[in-house]
Amino acid sequence: MSEDKIPLAGVIGSPISHSKSPQIHMHWLKVNGLRGHYIPMDVNTDNLERVLRTLPDIGFVGVNITIPHKEKVLEIADLVTDRATLIGAANTLIFRKDGNIHADNTDGYGFINNLRQNAPDWDATAGPAAILGAGGAARAVITSLLDVGVPEILISNRTKVRAEALRTEFGKRLKVVDWVQAGNILEEAATVVNTTSLGMLGKPALRVPLDGLQKGALVTDLVYAPLKTQLLIEAEEMGCVTVDGLGMLLHQAVPAFERWFGVRPEVDSATRAAALR
Ligand code: NAP
């Protein structure tokens, strides 16, 4: 890229108009006084590889990848980090100067750093974690929790075989519990994570009974629309420490922005406000 070319980044998915990533990255470009643009792009699966191979020629330094392409890009990328391979999906691509596409997954990083920022006393090693859900986001959460030393993970998912597949893959520290008994896994948990889409605007409510929640447990929801889900409202009433899911979205964007634009951005109240605008 010539020196006067403005670096471009963006997010590719379908649909894409709901994405908050453009507000986040454009905010960071502005507050850091950097030249650059971040563009949402609606691309279908058939065109994905062709688009990804063309973008570097027109000044793109990388892109975020979202639903439905997070798994597909692993086949297209020339280099895939161990973490993205383990999770089975990538959310960040870096277009290297040698023409190679490098794929990474920063969702687990975002998950842990959101908790560290908003619940600084949280200790992953304090006790088991209870995870509701076994989709793509659950894989990132499990990888990162195991990384920071959680002693045991109790997981429950509507489709039990998906949770069992995670047990096979991630090993003995995972224990699978039937969805009808999901409430039971909360009783022992020091950390509770909803990784299902239940409770999100337009989706059914999360109906897992919450009376087993332990006072002082850390409860977080990956759903961030609404910001305060029913799970977080009830957990707070029961004396739990709660952290919303917006911070995960902000923190997962940090390593990508740094790689693309060369400055490590701050996640602060102005970043949250920009994402909610
Ligand atoms: P996914 O792979 O499609 O998984 C969806 C999960 O929700 C599965 O466990 C699924 O269970 C469960 N589920 C869906 N409808 C259900 C229902 N009616 N009853 C019971 N369980 C149901 O999606 P994902 O990528 O993991 O994302 C999950 C959620 O996390 C989404 O709301 C997404 O927006 C959010 N997310 C947030 C962030 C963030 O930065 N805060 C990052 C990533 C994802 P089955 O296996 O039985 O279908």
XYZ file of N, CA and C in Angstrom, residues 92-228:
411
model
N -11.713 -12.387 13.207
C -10.792 -11.313 12.818
C -9.847 -11.816 11.744
N -9.745 -11.076 10.645
C -8.770 -11.407 9.600
C -7.779 -10.268 9.456
N -6.518 -10.629 9.262
C -5.480 -9.632 9.005
C -4.928 -9.916 7.619
N -4.924 -8.895 6.770
C -4.376 -9.056 5.422
C -2.906 -8.670 5.484
N -2.027 -9.656 5.379
C -0.603 -9.373 5.525
C -0.006 -8.854 4.224
N 1.112 -8.159 4.387
C 1.753 -7.532 3.214
C 2.187 -8.583 2.182
N 2.476 -9.826 2.643
C 2.896 -10.874 1.702
C 1.705 -11.496 0.963
N 0.506 -10.965 1.199
C -0.680 -11.452 0.480
C -1.450 -12.516 1.236
N -0.862 -12.999 2.345
C -1.552 -14.048 3.100
C -2.662 -13.477 3.983
N -3.689 -14.281 4.143
C -4.782 -13.912 5.055
C -4.609 -14.696 6.359
N -4.529 -13.949 7.465
C -4.292 -14.529 8.780
C -5.607 -14.472 9.568
N -6.065 -15.616 10.093
C -7.359 -15.663 10.803
C -7.153 -15.889 12.294
N -7.862 -15.118 13.103
C -7.756 -15.263 14.551
C -9.162 -15.193 15.160
N -9.267 -15.593 16.412
C -10.533 -15.458 17.129
C -10.270 -14.728 18.431
N -10.879 -13.562 18.597
C -10.630 -12.729 19.776
C -11.841 -12.702 20.731
N -12.836 -13.567 20.477
C -14.035 -13.564 21.338
C -13.698 -13.967 22.781
N -12.823 -14.953 22.939
C -12.445 -15.395 24.287
C -11.671 -14.302 25.011
N -10.788 -13.638 24.293
C -10.037 -12.503 24.853
C -11.030 -11.432 25.319
N -12.024 -11.144 24.468
C -13.031 -10.131 24.804
C -13.838 -10.530 26.017
N -14.175 -11.818 26.091
C -14.971 -12.320 27.221
C -14.223 -12.113 28.539
N -12.966 -12.555 28.590
C -12.188 -12.475 29.844
C -11.888 -11.016 30.202
N -11.535 -10.216 29.240
C -11.168 -8.831 29.551
C -12.367 -7.988 29.962
N -13.535 -8.348 29.482
C -14.760 -7.690 29.951
C -14.957 -7.969 31.445
N -14.745 -9.223 31.845
C -14.911 -9.572 33.267
C -13.824 -8.897 34.105
N -12.601 -8.884 33.600
C -11.501 -8.278 34.373
C -11.750 -6.783 34.575
N -12.293 -6.123 33.550
C -12.526 -4.681 33.678
C -13.719 -4.373 34.576
N -14.787 -5.150 34.427
C -16.037 -4.780 35.110
C -16.312 -5.539 36.401
N -15.514 -6.576 36.672
C -15.624 -7.297 37.953
C -14.195 -7.625 38.386
N -13.427 -6.595 38.771
C -12.003 -6.790 39.025
C -11.682 -7.819 40.115
N -12.649 -8.101 41.009
C -12.393 -9.090 42.067
C -12.714 -10.516 41.627
N -13.234 -10.665 40.423
C -13.593 -12.004 39.929
C -12.349 -12.890 39.862
N -12.503 -14.130 40.386
C -11.389 -15.074 40.386
C -11.872 -16.351 39.685
N -11.333 -16.612 38.514
C -11.780 -17.772 37.721
C -11.554 -19.078 38.459
N -10.566 -19.097 39.351
C -10.206 -20.352 40.022
C -11.050 -20.602 41.280
N -11.952 -19.649 41.603
C -12.703 -19.735 42.865
C -13.664 -20.922 42.922
N -14.111 -21.408 41.774
C -15.070 -22.520 41.778
C -15.513 -22.840 40.362
N -16.418 -23.819 40.207
C -16.860 -24.214 38.871
C -17.566 -23.081 38.129
N -17.544 -23.162 36.806
C -18.323 -22.243 35.973
C -19.507 -23.006 35.397
N -20.664 -22.346 35.352
C -21.855 -22.934 34.736
C -22.081 -22.230 33.407
N -22.185 -23.023 32.346
C -22.392 -22.427 31.022
C -23.704 -22.912 30.438
N -24.553 -21.973 30.059
C -25.802 -22.298 29.367
C -25.554 -22.090 27.887
N -25.750 -23.155 27.090
C -25.531 -23.049 25.650
C -24.260 -23.749 25.210
N -24.254 -24.181 23.942
C -23.086 -24.918 23.421
C -22.843 -24.564 21.956
N -23.135 -23.323 21.581
C -22.916 -22.880 20.201
C -21.507 -22.322 20.016
N -21.344 -21.510 18.972
C -20.027 -20.960 18.654
C -19.468 -20.092 19.775
N -20.315 -19.263 20.369
C -19.840 -18.369 21.426
C -19.413 -19.174 22.653
N -20.134 -20.279 22.937
C -19.777 -21.123 24.085
C -18.368 -21.688 23.910
N -18.014 -22.046 22.690
C -16.672 -22.606 22.438
C -15.582 -21.600 22.796
N -15.817 -20.340 22.439
C -14.826 -19.298 22.754
C -14.749 -19.081 24.267
N -15.912 -19.079 24.921
C -15.961 -18.862 26.374
C -15.259 -20.020 27.099
N -15.538 -21.248 26.679
C -14.926 -22.427 27.328
C -13.403 -22.391 27.167
N -12.942 -22.129 25.952
C -11.495 -22.076 25.700
C -10.831 -21.073 26.644
N -11.447 -19.892 26.769
C -10.801 -18.838 27.566
C -10.901 -19.144 29.061
N -12.008 -19.736 29.504
C -12.127 -20.073 30.932
C -11.121 -21.161 31.324
N -10.944 -22.154 30.463
C -9.966 -23.212 30.750
C -8.565 -22.613 30.803
N -8.322 -21.669 29.923
C -7.026 -20.970 29.846
C -6.673 -20.234 31.136
N -7.697 -19.612 31.758
C -7.418 -18.839 32.973
C -7.599 -19.674 34.246
N -7.768 -20.990 34.087
C -7.663 -21.888 35.232
C -8.950 -22.227 35.955
N -10.102 -22.122 35.290
C -11.343 -22.526 35.953
C -11.266 -24.031 36.276
N -11.616 -24.437 37.521
C -11.388 -25.835 37.886
C -12.325 -26.825 37.185
N -13.568 -26.396 36.895
C -14.555 -27.303 36.307
C -15.597 -26.487 35.551
N -16.116 -27.053 34.473
C -17.186 -26.364 33.736
C -18.403 -27.283 33.670
N -19.536 -26.783 34.170
C -20.796 -27.522 34.087
C -21.571 -26.897 32.936
N -21.935 -27.711 31.958
C -22.549 -27.137 30.757
C -23.890 -27.794 30.468
N -24.859 -26.968 30.077
C -26.178 -27.482 29.746
C -26.667 -26.795 28.477
N -27.179 -27.591 27.553
C -27.656 -27.054 26.283
C -28.912 -27.795 25.863
N -29.833 -27.063 25.212
C -31.082 -27.691 24.751
C -30.766 -28.961 23.949
N -29.849 -28.865 23.005
C -29.458 -30.032 22.200
C -28.244 -30.669 22.886
N -28.514 -31.732 23.642
C -27.473 -32.273 24.527
C -26.232 -32.742 23.768
N -26.436 -33.308 22.567
C -25.271 -33.848 21.833
C -24.238 -32.767 21.526
N -24.686 -31.519 21.384
C -23.726 -30.429 21.119
C -22.844 -30.196 22.339
N -23.448 -30.279 23.524
C -22.670 -30.118 24.760
C -21.738 -31.312 24.932
N -22.240 -32.505 24.592
C -21.402 -33.710 24.719
C -20.213 -33.665 23.767
N -20.434 -33.075 22.598
C -19.317 -32.950 21.641
C -18.231 -32.045 22.227
N -18.645 -31.010 22.953
C -17.662 -30.115 23.590
C -16.908 -30.860 24.694
N -17.624 -31.716 25.412
C -16.998 -32.526 26.471
C -15.917 -33.422 25.856
N -16.243 -34.041 24.728
C -15.290 -34.927 24.048
C -14.057 -34.125 23.626
N -14.310 -32.920 23.137
C -13.218 -32.117 22.598
C -12.364 -31.461 23.674
N -13.024 -30.902 24.693
C -12.289 -30.110 25.687
C -11.901 -30.911 26.937
N -12.509 -32.097 27.104
C -11.985 -33.002 28.124
C -12.667 -32.994 29.472
N -11.946 -33.592 30.420
C -12.533 -33.988 31.707
C -13.019 -32.834 32.580
N -12.504 -31.638 32.347
C -12.951 -30.539 33.205
C -14.387 -30.106 32.864
N -14.986 -30.682 31.804
C -16.376 -30.361 31.440
C -17.330 -31.467 31.914
N -18.474 -31.043 32.436
C -19.509 -32.010 32.835
C -20.826 -31.555 32.206
N -21.512 -32.476 31.523
C -22.739 -32.124 30.807
C -23.968 -32.461 31.655
N -24.896 -31.519 31.716
C -26.140 -31.721 32.482
C -27.327 -31.495 31.531
N -28.383 -32.316 31.680
C -29.582 -32.185 30.819
C -30.171 -30.777 30.903
N -30.714 -30.295 29.795
C -31.295 -28.948 29.732
C -32.430 -28.781 30.741
N -33.229 -29.847 30.947
C -34.344 -29.727 31.902
C -33.833 -29.528 33.331
N -32.574 -29.881 33.574
C -31.997 -29.695 34.922
C -30.979 -28.560 34.951
N -31.040 -27.681 33.969
C -30.012 -26.632 33.858
C -29.904 -25.793 35.130
N -31.047 -25.593 35.808
C -31.035 -24.794 37.040
C -30.073 -25.363 38.085
N -29.890 -26.699 38.067
C -29.033 -27.341 39.087
C -27.569 -26.932 38.970
N -27.114 -26.610 37.773
C -25.680 -26.313 37.618
C -25.322 -24.957 38.243
N -26.351 -24.162 38.549
C -26.081 -22.839 39.124
C -25.683 -22.944 40.596
N -26.132 -24.037 41.246
C -25.949 -24.164 42.702
C -24.494 -24.200 43.134
N -23.646 -24.767 42.291
C -22.238 -24.906 42.679
C -21.374 -23.831 42.036
N -21.977 -23.005 41.154
C -21.141 -22.184 40.272
C -20.674 -20.864 40.895
N -19.382 -20.577 40.715
C -18.834 -19.275 41.111
C -18.923 -18.300 39.932
N -19.043 -18.871 38.720
C -19.147 -18.065 37.496
C -20.287 -18.639 36.664
N -21.206 -17.793 36.216
C -22.356 -18.256 35.431
C -22.411 -17.455 34.130
N -22.501 -18.169 33.004
C -22.477 -17.489 31.706
C -23.637 -17.965 30.840
N -24.466 -17.028 30.374
C -25.457 -17.395 29.356
C -24.848 -17.159 27.991
N -24.627 -18.249 27.255
C -24.105 -18.117 25.884
C -25.190 -18.456 24.861
N -26.436 -18.674 25.325
C -27.522 -18.899 24.363
C -28.021 -17.537 23.879
N -28.858 -17.562 22.860
C -29.451 -16.308 22.388
C -30.759 -16.014 23.126
N -31.102 -16.843 24.120
C -32.343 -16.640 24.870
C -32.241 -15.376 25.717
N -33.325 -14.590 25.698
C -33.327 -13.342 26.461
C -33.017 -12.135 25.587
N -32.603 -12.428 24.341
C -32.306 -11.341 23.412
C -33.619 -10.771 22.855
N -33.616 -9.493 22.520
C -34.803 -8.865 21.923
C -35.254 -9.693 20.725
N -36.530 -10.049 20.709
C -37.063 -10.810 19.578
C -36.885 -12.314 19.707
N -36.205 -12.779 20.762
C -36.020 -14.225 20.976
C -36.800 -14.631 22.223
N -37.040 -15.947 22.404
C -37.755 -16.369 23.618
C -36.961 -16.028 24.879
N -37.679 -16.027 26.017
C -37.018 -15.737 27.305
C -36.187 -16.940 27.755
N -35.186 -16.668 28.585
C -34.415 -17.744 29.229
C -35.240 -18.231 30.418
N -35.683 -19.479 30.364
C -36.605 -19.945 31.405
C -35.935 -20.855 32.440
N -34.650 -20.890 32.472
C -33.941 -21.713 33.464
C -34.217 -21.135 34.858
N -34.667 -21.971 35.828
C -34.920 -21.447 37.176
C -33.616 -20.947 37.815
N -33.682 -19.742 38.401
C -32.448 -19.112 38.882
C -32.290 -19.195 40.397
N -33.214 -19.918 41.076
C -33.136 -19.897 42.546
C -31.865 -20.541 43.102
N -31.149 -21.297 42.288
C -29.905 -21.917 42.768
C -28.702 -20.984 42.752
N -28.852 -19.804 42.180
C -27.707 -18.875 42.081
C -27.136 -18.559 43.457
N -25.825 -18.579 43.559
C -25.160 -18.295 44.833
C -24.875 -16.811 44.959
N -25.168 -16.263 46.144
C -24.833 -14.867 46.419
C -23.325 -14.670 46.198
N -22.967 -13.605 45.531
C -21.533 -13.348 45.309
C -20.992 -13.974 44.031
N -21.775 -14.885 43.402
C -21.303 -15.476 42.142
C -21.260 -14.407 41.056
N -20.373 -14.615 40.102
C -20.289 -13.698 38.959
C -21.247 -14.200 37.885
N -22.171 -13.352 37.438
C -23.125 -13.759 36.399
C -22.990 -12.818 35.210
N -22.770 -13.395 34.038
C -22.645 -12.569 32.844
C -23.471 -13.156 31.705
N -23.919 -12.297 30.822
C -24.780 -12.693 29.711
C -24.119 -12.219 28.430
N -23.990 -13.083 27.438
C -23.399 -12.638 26.172
C -24.375 -11.779 25.373
N -25.675 -11.963 25.671
C -26.693 -11.134 25.022
C -26.522 -9.694 25.521
N -26.498 -8.720 24.597
C -26.364 -7.320 25.039
C -27.478 -6.424 24.501
N -28.500 -7.037 23.898
C -29.690 -6.278 23.502
C -30.907 -7.056 23.987
N -31.484 -6.718 25.133
C -31.237 -5.524 25.945
C -29.913 -5.637 26.718
N -29.427 -4.488 27.156
C -28.177 -4.454 27.911
C -28.326 -5.188 29.244
N -29.469 -4.911 29.919
C -29.749 -5.617 31.174
C -30.775 -6.682 30.887
